Short mmCIF file of C-alpha atoms and ligand atoms in Angstrom, two decimals:
data_model
loop_
_atom_site.label_atom_id
_atom_site.label_comp_id
_atom_site.label_asym_id
_atom_site.label_seq_id
_atom_site.Cartn_x
_atom_site.Cartn_y
_atom_site.Cartn_z
CA MET M 1376 50.67 -67.12 -7.44
CA ASP M 1377 51.27 -63.61 -6.13
CA ASN M 1378 54.25 -63.21 -3.86
CA PRO M 1379 52.82 -63.96 -0.34
CA ILE M 1380 54.92 -61.08 1.06
CA PHE M 1381 52.82 -58.62 -0.93
CA ALA M 1382 49.60 -60.54 -0.14
CA VAL M 1383 50.25 -60.02 3.60
CA ALA M 1384 51.04 -56.34 3.06
CA ALA M 1385 47.85 -55.87 0.99
CA ARG M 1386 45.66 -57.56 3.64
CA ALA M 1387 47.34 -55.48 6.40
CA ASP M 1388 46.61 -52.30 4.42
CA GLU M 1389 42.98 -53.39 4.00
CA LEU M 1390 42.60 -53.86 7.77
CA ARG M 1391 44.29 -50.52 8.47
CA ALA M 1392 41.93 -48.80 6.04
CA ARG M 1393 39.07 -50.17 8.18
CA GLY M 1394 40.65 -48.57 11.25
CA VAL M 1395 42.28 -51.71 12.70
CA ASP M 1396 45.55 -51.08 14.56
CA VAL M 1397 47.86 -53.54 12.77
CA VAL M 1398 51.40 -54.11 14.08
CA THR M 1399 53.75 -55.31 11.37
CA LEU M 1400 56.80 -57.52 11.60
CA ALA M 1401 56.33 -58.34 7.91
CA ALA M 1402 58.64 -55.69 6.48
CA GLY M 1403 61.82 -56.65 4.69
CA GLU M 1404 63.63 -53.48 5.70
CA PRO M 1405 64.68 -51.45 8.74
CA GLN M 1406 61.76 -49.41 10.06
CA SER M 1407 63.96 -46.49 11.19
CA ALA M 1408 64.33 -43.30 9.16
CA THR M 1409 67.46 -42.52 7.15
CA SER M 1410 69.99 -40.62 9.31
CA PRO M 1411 69.70 -36.79 9.41
CA ARG M 1412 73.31 -36.59 8.14
CA VAL M 1413 72.36 -38.38 4.93
CA VAL M 1414 69.18 -36.39 4.53
CA ALA M 1415 71.17 -33.14 4.93
CA ALA M 1416 73.64 -34.30 2.23
CA ALA M 1417 70.72 -35.01 -0.09
CA ILE M 1418 69.27 -31.53 0.53
CA ASP M 1419 72.67 -29.99 -0.25
CA ALA M 1420 72.75 -32.08 -3.42
CA ILE M 1421 69.30 -30.83 -4.43
CA ASN M 1422 70.57 -27.27 -4.05
CA ASP M 1423 73.63 -27.94 -6.19
CA PRO M 1424 72.82 -27.30 -9.89
CA ALA M 1425 75.46 -29.90 -10.84
CA THR M 1426 72.94 -32.59 -9.85
CA HIS M 1427 70.26 -31.10 -12.12
CA HIS M 1428 71.87 -32.44 -15.29
CA TYR M 1429 73.02 -35.72 -16.80
CA GLY M 1430 75.78 -37.71 -15.16
CA THR M 1431 77.74 -40.75 -16.35
CA ALA M 1432 76.17 -44.18 -16.89
CA GLN M 1433 78.64 -45.98 -14.65
CA GLY M 1434 77.94 -43.68 -11.71
CA GLU M 1435 79.69 -40.75 -10.03
CA ALA M 1436 83.44 -41.31 -9.66
CA SER M 1437 83.40 -40.13 -6.02
CA LEU M 1438 80.86 -42.82 -5.08
CA ARG M 1439 82.50 -45.54 -7.17
CA ASN M 1440 85.90 -44.79 -5.63
CA LEU M 1441 84.51 -45.01 -2.10
CA VAL M 1442 82.63 -48.25 -2.88
CA ALA M 1443 85.91 -49.66 -4.23
CA ALA M 1444 87.81 -48.58 -1.10
CA VAL M 1445 85.23 -50.25 1.18
CA ALA M 1446 85.36 -53.42 -0.95
CA THR M 1447 89.15 -53.41 -0.74
CA THR M 1448 88.89 -53.34 3.06
CA ASP M 1449 86.37 -56.21 2.95
CA THR M 1450 88.15 -58.41 0.42
CA GLY M 1451 91.83 -57.41 0.52
CA LEU M 1452 91.73 -57.03 -3.28
CA PRO M 1453 92.85 -53.79 -5.02
CA TRP M 1454 89.51 -52.60 -6.43
CA THR M 1455 89.27 -49.22 -8.14
CA GLY M 1456 86.29 -47.10 -9.17
CA ALA M 1457 86.59 -48.60 -12.68
CA ASP M 1458 85.49 -51.96 -11.24
CA VAL M 1459 82.21 -50.54 -9.90
CA GLN M 1460 78.82 -49.98 -11.53
CA ILE M 1461 76.24 -47.96 -9.59
CA ALA M 1462 72.69 -49.38 -9.81
CA LEU M 1463 69.15 -48.60 -8.67
CA GLY M 1464 69.48 -50.69 -5.50
CA ALA M 1465 71.01 -54.12 -4.94
CA LYS M 1466 68.16 -55.83 -6.80
CA HIS M 1467 68.96 -53.86 -9.95
CA ALA M 1468 72.66 -54.65 -9.44
CA LEU M 1469 71.77 -58.36 -9.28
CA PHE M 1470 69.77 -57.99 -12.48
CA LEU M 1471 72.65 -56.23 -14.26
CA ALA M 1472 75.06 -58.99 -13.20
CA LEU M 1473 72.68 -61.73 -14.32
CA GLN M 1474 71.81 -60.22 -17.66
CA ALA M 1475 75.57 -60.09 -18.32
CA VAL M 1476 76.17 -63.78 -17.57
CA VAL M 1477 72.86 -65.47 -18.46
CA ASP M 1478 71.79 -66.55 -21.94
CA PRO M 1479 68.12 -67.52 -22.32
CA GLY M 1480 67.51 -70.86 -20.59
CA ASP M 1481 70.74 -70.83 -18.57
CA GLU M 1482 70.39 -72.04 -15.00
CA VAL M 1483 71.26 -70.10 -11.84
CA LEU M 1484 71.38 -71.82 -8.45
CA VAL M 1485 69.51 -70.08 -5.62
CA ALA M 1486 69.23 -71.04 -1.96
CA ALA M 1487 66.07 -72.85 -0.78
CA PRO M 1488 64.84 -71.53 1.58
CA GLY M 1489 65.83 -68.16 0.20
CA TRP M 1490 64.74 -64.66 -0.75
CA PRO M 1491 62.19 -64.85 -3.62
CA GLY M 1492 63.80 -61.78 -5.21
CA HIS M 1493 66.78 -63.93 -6.19
CA ALA M 1494 64.64 -66.33 -8.26
CA GLU M 1495 62.61 -63.42 -9.67
CA VAL M 1496 65.66 -61.50 -10.85
CA VAL M 1497 67.04 -64.64 -12.53
CA ILE M 1498 63.76 -64.98 -14.44
CA ALA M 1499 63.83 -61.25 -15.32
CA ALA M 1500 67.27 -61.78 -16.86
CA GLY M 1501 66.00 -64.70 -18.99
CA GLY M 1502 67.44 -67.45 -16.79
CA VAL M 1503 65.97 -70.39 -14.92
CA PRO M 1504 66.32 -70.35 -11.12
CA ILE M 1505 67.21 -73.77 -9.69
CA PRO M 1506 66.52 -74.07 -5.94
CA ALA M 1507 69.43 -75.70 -4.09
CA PRO M 1508 68.46 -76.98 -0.62
CA THR M 1509 70.47 -75.53 2.25
CA ASP M 1510 72.00 -77.44 5.19
CA GLU M 1511 70.43 -77.70 8.66
CA ARG M 1512 71.54 -74.11 9.39
CA PHE M 1513 70.24 -72.80 6.05
CA ARG M 1514 73.65 -72.57 4.36
CA LEU M 1515 74.57 -73.58 0.84
CA THR M 1516 77.34 -76.14 0.48
CA ALA M 1517 79.58 -77.04 -2.45
CA ASP M 1518 78.21 -80.60 -2.34
CA THR M 1519 74.60 -79.50 -2.78
CA LEU M 1520 75.57 -77.05 -5.50
CA GLU M 1521 77.39 -79.83 -7.33
CA GLN M 1522 74.31 -82.10 -7.04
CA HIS M 1523 72.22 -79.42 -8.74
CA ARG M 1524 74.76 -78.35 -11.36
CA THR M 1525 74.00 -79.15 -15.00
CA ALA M 1526 75.62 -78.22 -18.32
CA ARG M 1527 73.42 -75.08 -18.26
CA THR M 1528 74.52 -73.84 -14.83
CA VAL M 1529 76.20 -70.44 -15.20
CA ALA M 1530 75.95 -68.88 -11.73
CA VAL M 1531 75.04 -69.23 -8.07
CA LEU M 1532 73.48 -66.51 -5.96
CA LEU M 1533 74.99 -66.45 -2.50
CA SER M 1534 73.86 -64.28 0.39
CA SER M 1535 75.61 -64.44 3.76
CA PRO M 1536 74.02 -63.29 6.04
CA GLY M 1537 70.87 -64.21 4.17
CA ASN M 1538 67.18 -63.36 4.08
CA PRO M 1539 64.96 -64.85 5.53
CA THR M 1540 67.27 -67.25 7.38
CA GLY M 1541 70.03 -65.00 8.71
CA ALA M 1542 72.47 -67.80 7.88
CA VAL M 1543 76.17 -66.90 7.91
CA HIS M 1544 78.32 -69.37 5.99
CA SER M 1545 81.49 -70.70 7.59
CA ASP M 1546 84.92 -69.95 6.15
CA VAL M 1547 85.28 -73.60 5.13
CA GLN M 1548 81.94 -73.56 3.30
CA LEU M 1549 82.83 -70.36 1.44
CA ARG M 1550 86.28 -71.68 0.46
CA ASP M 1551 84.69 -74.91 -0.81
CA ILE M 1552 82.05 -73.02 -2.80
CA ALA M 1553 84.76 -70.80 -4.31
CA ALA M 1554 86.88 -73.82 -5.31
CA TRP M 1555 83.82 -75.53 -6.83
CA ALA M 1556 82.92 -72.37 -8.80
CA VAL M 1557 86.44 -71.89 -10.19
CA GLU M 1558 86.70 -75.58 -11.13
CA HIS M 1559 83.38 -75.53 -13.02
CA GLU M 1560 83.60 -71.93 -14.29
CA VAL M 1561 80.40 -70.90 -12.53
CA TRP M 1562 79.90 -67.25 -11.51
CA VAL M 1563 79.44 -66.56 -7.80
CA ILE M 1564 77.19 -63.55 -7.35
CA SER M 1565 77.72 -62.58 -3.74
CA ASP M 1566 74.79 -60.53 -2.46
CA ASP M 1567 76.39 -58.79 0.51
CA ILE M 1568 73.45 -56.51 1.35
CA TYR M 1569 73.31 -57.75 5.00
CA ARG M 1570 77.08 -57.80 5.59
CA LYS M 1571 76.94 -55.35 8.50
CA PHE M 1572 74.31 -57.42 10.28
CA ASP M 1573 76.42 -60.41 11.26
CA PHE M 1574 75.97 -61.06 14.99
CA THR M 1575 78.66 -63.73 15.21
CA GLY M 1576 81.54 -61.47 14.21
CA THR M 1577 82.59 -64.17 11.73
CA TYR M 1578 81.40 -62.58 8.45
CA ARG M 1579 84.10 -62.60 5.83
CA SER M 1580 83.79 -61.85 2.16
CA ILE M 1581 84.16 -64.98 0.05
CA LEU M 1582 86.84 -63.10 -1.91
CA ARG M 1583 88.96 -62.53 1.20
CA LEU M 1584 88.93 -66.28 1.79
CA ALA M 1585 89.40 -67.21 -1.88
CA PRO M 1586 91.00 -64.38 -3.91
CA ALA M 1587 91.38 -66.79 -6.87
CA LEU M 1588 87.60 -66.53 -7.29
CA SER M 1589 87.91 -62.90 -8.41
CA ASP M 1590 87.70 -63.79 -12.14
CA TRP M 1591 84.38 -65.54 -11.43
CA ALA M 1592 82.91 -63.26 -8.76
CA VAL M 1593 80.44 -60.41 -8.71
CA VAL M 1594 80.03 -58.57 -5.40
CA VAL M 1595 76.69 -56.83 -4.92
CA GLY M 1596 76.06 -54.25 -2.20
CA GLY M 1597 74.12 -51.13 -1.38
CA VAL M 1598 72.93 -48.70 1.25
CA SER M 1599 69.34 -50.01 1.51
CA LYS M 1600 69.64 -52.09 4.66
CA GLU M 1601 72.84 -50.80 6.29
CA HIS M 1602 71.60 -47.22 6.25
CA ALA M 1603 67.81 -47.65 6.28
CA MET M 1604 67.69 -46.28 2.71
CA THR M 1605 65.48 -48.77 0.86
CA GLY M 1606 63.47 -45.97 -0.76
CA TRP M 1607 66.55 -44.16 -2.13
CA ARG M 1608 67.39 -47.02 -4.52
CA VAL M 1609 71.18 -47.00 -4.60
CA GLY M 1610 73.24 -50.18 -4.89
CA TRP M 1611 76.25 -51.40 -6.87
CA LEU M 1612 78.20 -54.28 -8.25
CA LEU M 1613 81.93 -54.91 -8.40
CA ALA M 1614 83.04 -57.32 -11.10
CA PRO M 1615 85.53 -58.08 -13.88
CA GLU M 1616 85.63 -55.63 -16.80
CA GLU M 1617 83.36 -57.65 -19.14
CA ILE M 1618 80.51 -57.60 -16.58
CA ILE M 1619 80.97 -53.91 -15.78
CA ALA M 1620 81.01 -53.05 -19.50
CA SER M 1621 77.78 -54.98 -20.04
CA ALA M 1622 76.12 -53.39 -16.99
CA ARG M 1623 77.23 -49.89 -18.05
CA LYS M 1624 75.79 -50.43 -21.53
CA HIS M 1625 72.50 -51.70 -20.11
CA VAL M 1626 72.20 -48.73 -17.72
CA SER M 1627 73.07 -46.29 -20.50
CA ARG M 1628 70.40 -47.79 -22.80
CA THR M 1629 67.68 -47.88 -20.15
CA ILE M 1630 67.78 -45.56 -17.11
CA THR M 1631 70.79 -43.47 -18.33
CA HIS M 1632 72.13 -43.39 -14.76
CA VAL M 1633 71.07 -43.51 -11.12
CA PRO M 1634 69.77 -40.06 -10.02
CA LEU M 1635 72.70 -37.88 -8.92
CA ILE M 1636 70.99 -36.64 -5.75
CA ASN M 1637 70.55 -40.23 -4.58
CA GLN M 1638 74.18 -41.02 -5.38
CA ARG M 1639 75.28 -38.05 -3.23
CA ALA M 1640 73.10 -39.35 -0.39
CA ALA M 1641 74.69 -42.80 -0.74
CA LEU M 1642 78.16 -41.19 -0.67
CA ALA M 1643 77.31 -39.48 2.63
CA ALA M 1644 75.97 -42.78 3.98
CA LEU M 1645 79.14 -44.69 3.09
CA HIS M 1646 81.20 -42.13 5.02
CA ASP M 1647 79.12 -42.93 8.10
CA VAL M 1648 80.24 -46.14 9.80
CA ASP M 1649 78.49 -45.34 13.10
CA THR M 1650 74.88 -45.68 11.92
CA PRO M 1651 75.14 -49.31 10.72
CA ALA M 1652 77.17 -50.25 13.81
CA ALA M 1653 74.54 -48.77 16.14
CA ALA M 1654 71.75 -50.46 14.14
CA ALA M 1655 73.52 -53.83 14.33
CA HIS M 1656 73.81 -53.43 18.10
CA ASP M 1657 70.08 -52.69 18.46
CA TYR M 1658 69.03 -55.47 16.07
CA ARG M 1659 71.07 -58.02 17.98
CA ARG M 1660 69.34 -57.07 21.23
CA ARG M 1661 65.92 -57.24 19.56
CA ARG M 1662 66.76 -60.56 17.91
CA ASP M 1663 67.58 -62.04 21.32
CA PHE M 1664 64.33 -60.73 22.81
CA LEU M 1665 62.17 -61.96 19.91
CA VAL M 1666 63.72 -65.41 19.63
CA GLU M 1667 63.44 -66.00 23.38
CA ALA M 1668 59.80 -64.86 23.41
CA LEU M 1669 58.88 -67.04 20.41
CA ASN M 1670 60.47 -70.10 21.99
CA GLU M 1671 58.25 -69.60 25.06
CA ILE M 1672 55.17 -70.24 22.87
CA ASP M 1673 54.10 -73.90 22.67
CA GLY M 1674 54.47 -75.24 19.14
CA ILE M 1675 57.06 -72.66 17.99
CA ASP M 1676 60.70 -73.57 17.58
CA CYS M 1677 62.93 -70.64 16.69
CA PRO M 1678 66.64 -71.01 15.91
CA LEU M 1679 68.86 -68.05 16.79
CA PRO M 1680 69.75 -66.41 13.46
CA ASP M 1681 73.44 -65.57 13.08
CA GLY M 1682 72.71 -62.40 11.13
CA GLY M 1683 70.23 -60.43 9.04
CA LEU M 1684 67.01 -58.76 10.13
CA PHE M 1685 64.69 -61.73 10.66
CA ALA M 1686 63.64 -64.56 12.96
CA PHE M 1687 62.58 -67.63 10.98
CA PRO M 1688 60.84 -70.03 13.37
CA SER M 1689 59.26 -73.38 12.61
CA VAL M 1690 55.56 -73.38 13.48
CA ALA M 1691 55.11 -77.04 12.49
CA GLY M 1692 54.04 -77.76 16.08
CA LEU M 1693 51.02 -75.49 15.64
CA LEU M 1694 49.78 -77.03 12.38
CA SER M 1695 47.31 -79.91 12.11
CA GLU M 1696 44.62 -81.36 9.82
CA ASP M 1697 41.75 -79.88 11.84
CA GLY M 1698 43.40 -76.56 12.74
CA TRP M 1699 45.72 -74.36 10.70
CA ARG M 1700 46.94 -76.67 7.97
CA THR M 1701 49.68 -74.40 6.63
CA SER M 1702 51.88 -71.55 7.83
CA ALA M 1703 50.07 -69.34 5.28
CA GLU M 1704 46.76 -70.08 7.04
CA LEU M 1705 48.36 -69.40 10.41
CA ALA M 1706 49.82 -66.08 9.19
CA GLY M 1707 46.36 -65.08 7.90
CA TRP M 1708 44.79 -65.96 11.27
CA LEU M 1709 47.46 -64.01 13.19
CA LEU M 1710 46.79 -60.97 11.06
CA ASP M 1711 43.00 -61.20 11.43
CA THR M 1712 42.96 -62.17 15.12
CA ALA M 1713 46.09 -60.72 16.75
CA HIS M 1714 46.46 -57.93 14.18
CA VAL M 1715 50.12 -58.82 13.77
CA ALA M 1716 51.50 -59.10 10.24
CA VAL M 1717 54.19 -61.73 9.63
CA VAL M 1718 55.26 -63.43 6.40
CA PRO M 1719 54.49 -67.13 5.89
CA GLY M 1720 57.39 -69.41 5.00
CA GLU M 1721 55.65 -70.30 1.72
CA ALA M 1722 57.08 -67.02 0.38
CA PHE M 1723 60.61 -68.40 0.80
CA ASN M 1724 60.17 -72.03 -0.28
CA ALA M 1725 59.86 -72.99 3.39
CA PRO M 1726 56.30 -74.00 4.31
CA GLY M 1727 55.89 -74.55 8.06
CA ARG M 1728 57.82 -71.43 9.01
CA LEU M 1729 57.13 -67.72 9.55
CA ARG M 1730 59.42 -64.73 8.98
CA LEU M 1731 59.35 -61.97 11.58
CA CYS M 1732 61.41 -58.79 11.18
CA PHE M 1733 63.17 -57.53 14.31
CA ALA M 1734 64.47 -54.32 12.68
CA VAL M 1735 61.56 -52.43 14.24
CA ASP M 1736 61.44 -50.17 17.30
CA ASP M 1737 61.17 -51.71 20.78
CA HIS M 1738 57.56 -50.64 21.27
CA THR M 1739 56.45 -52.31 18.02
CA LEU M 1740 58.35 -55.49 18.84
CA HIS M 1741 57.03 -55.72 22.40
CA THR M 1742 53.43 -55.04 21.29
CA ALA M 1743 53.67 -57.67 18.56
CA VAL M 1744 55.07 -60.29 20.93
CA LYS M 1745 52.40 -59.57 23.56
CA ARG M 1746 49.64 -59.93 20.95
CA LEU M 1747 51.07 -63.11 19.42
CA LYS M 1748 51.39 -64.76 22.83
CA ALA M 1749 47.90 -63.72 23.93
CA ALA M 1750 46.26 -64.91 20.70
CA LEU M 1751 48.07 -68.25 20.57
CA GLU M 1752 47.58 -68.97 24.27
CA ALA M 1753 43.83 -68.19 24.07
CA ARG M 1754 43.18 -70.39 21.03
C1 PLP L 2445 68.99 -60.79 0.02
C2 PLP L 2445 68.50 -59.49 -0.51
N1 PLP L 2445 69.16 -58.91 -1.53
C3 PLP L 2445 68.76 -57.74 -2.07
C4 PLP L 2445 67.64 -57.09 -1.56
C5 PLP L 2445 67.20 -55.81 -2.23
O1 PLP L 2445 68.00 -54.73 -1.90
P1 PLP L 2445 67.70 -53.31 -2.57
O2 PLP L 2445 66.55 -52.70 -1.82
O3 PLP L 2445 68.97 -52.51 -2.40
O4 PLP L 2445 67.36 -53.52 -3.98
C6 PLP L 2445 66.93 -57.64 -0.50
C7 PLP L 2445 65.72 -56.98 0.01
O5 PLP L 2445 64.92 -57.53 0.73
C8 PLP L 2445 67.38 -58.87 0.04
O6 PLP L 2445 66.74 -59.44 1.06
#
């Protein structure tokens, strides 16, 4: 089956092509533009002939050093630029990490519900994704991971805050997962792409809580979400030497390196701590508005996400045998009737739910909510 996220986007495009005014909360990215400061740095980079030629496979030293410095602040560990590989976005970084640790047929645990990209990237690296059910607040626990571990388990993909659930794991959960991973020699691939969007103030890197995990940890990050730079395709991984060497070799043999202009833009972004902080402030306000509005609709039950960019309500109360039978049917009806695009939970291994992105401007969010309420109340 095609990824339902793309099916929604394709149907929304079809309606737009027919002149319908579709409002979308289906995106998996901030809707704002990249900051003018970053754009200006990219233009300077374009005008610098040094960026017109080959660079190094591992990535520019200036960017790697800054990524290492930020990771040192996050984790308390003494990273250097040698520990960093620059990739074409966090998804590519995840792939590079997985192709280093996965042999064909090896199993990698992924959260269910969870982002489908995690399972897809495991498959791309030759592995088998094994869904591990999350707890009542959508968090992975060491107990569940142990229940799903087999002799072929080589890694777990962890994302906190996560997509689509916004779940932020507790310190105790992260310490337990780290201890479990070290005991069983399982890699923890920590996808920290949403780290700046933690609305509880409790986010801590698993490595800060459990430095002993560092021999078994890969930290993945990037500028895509923090700096509204999904189209620029710059991410990275920090990992032990064997993983970095494998990733460097793979990059060298395939893409040669990430475009230098984009790396310069990412460098400018990493120097800017104000933009992600301001975005987090706005997203928190919009999250509160959206969750409250959704909970006012009969049949919708929306937990308050601790982080991330999404509300992930249950719509089980709206489903029935003689009405919408699934959340996918409901999402299709909302698009056709209210002209609001949302992603059905089926995309995330969570039928009965919808994902709605609140990283949109206030006007879009308010229009979407008004339309959803009107359509569902008039049904
Ligand atoms: C959990 C998670 N990791 C990684 C990514 C991809 O990030 P990038 O655009 O940097 O490849 C996404 C995008 O939706 C995501 O939700």
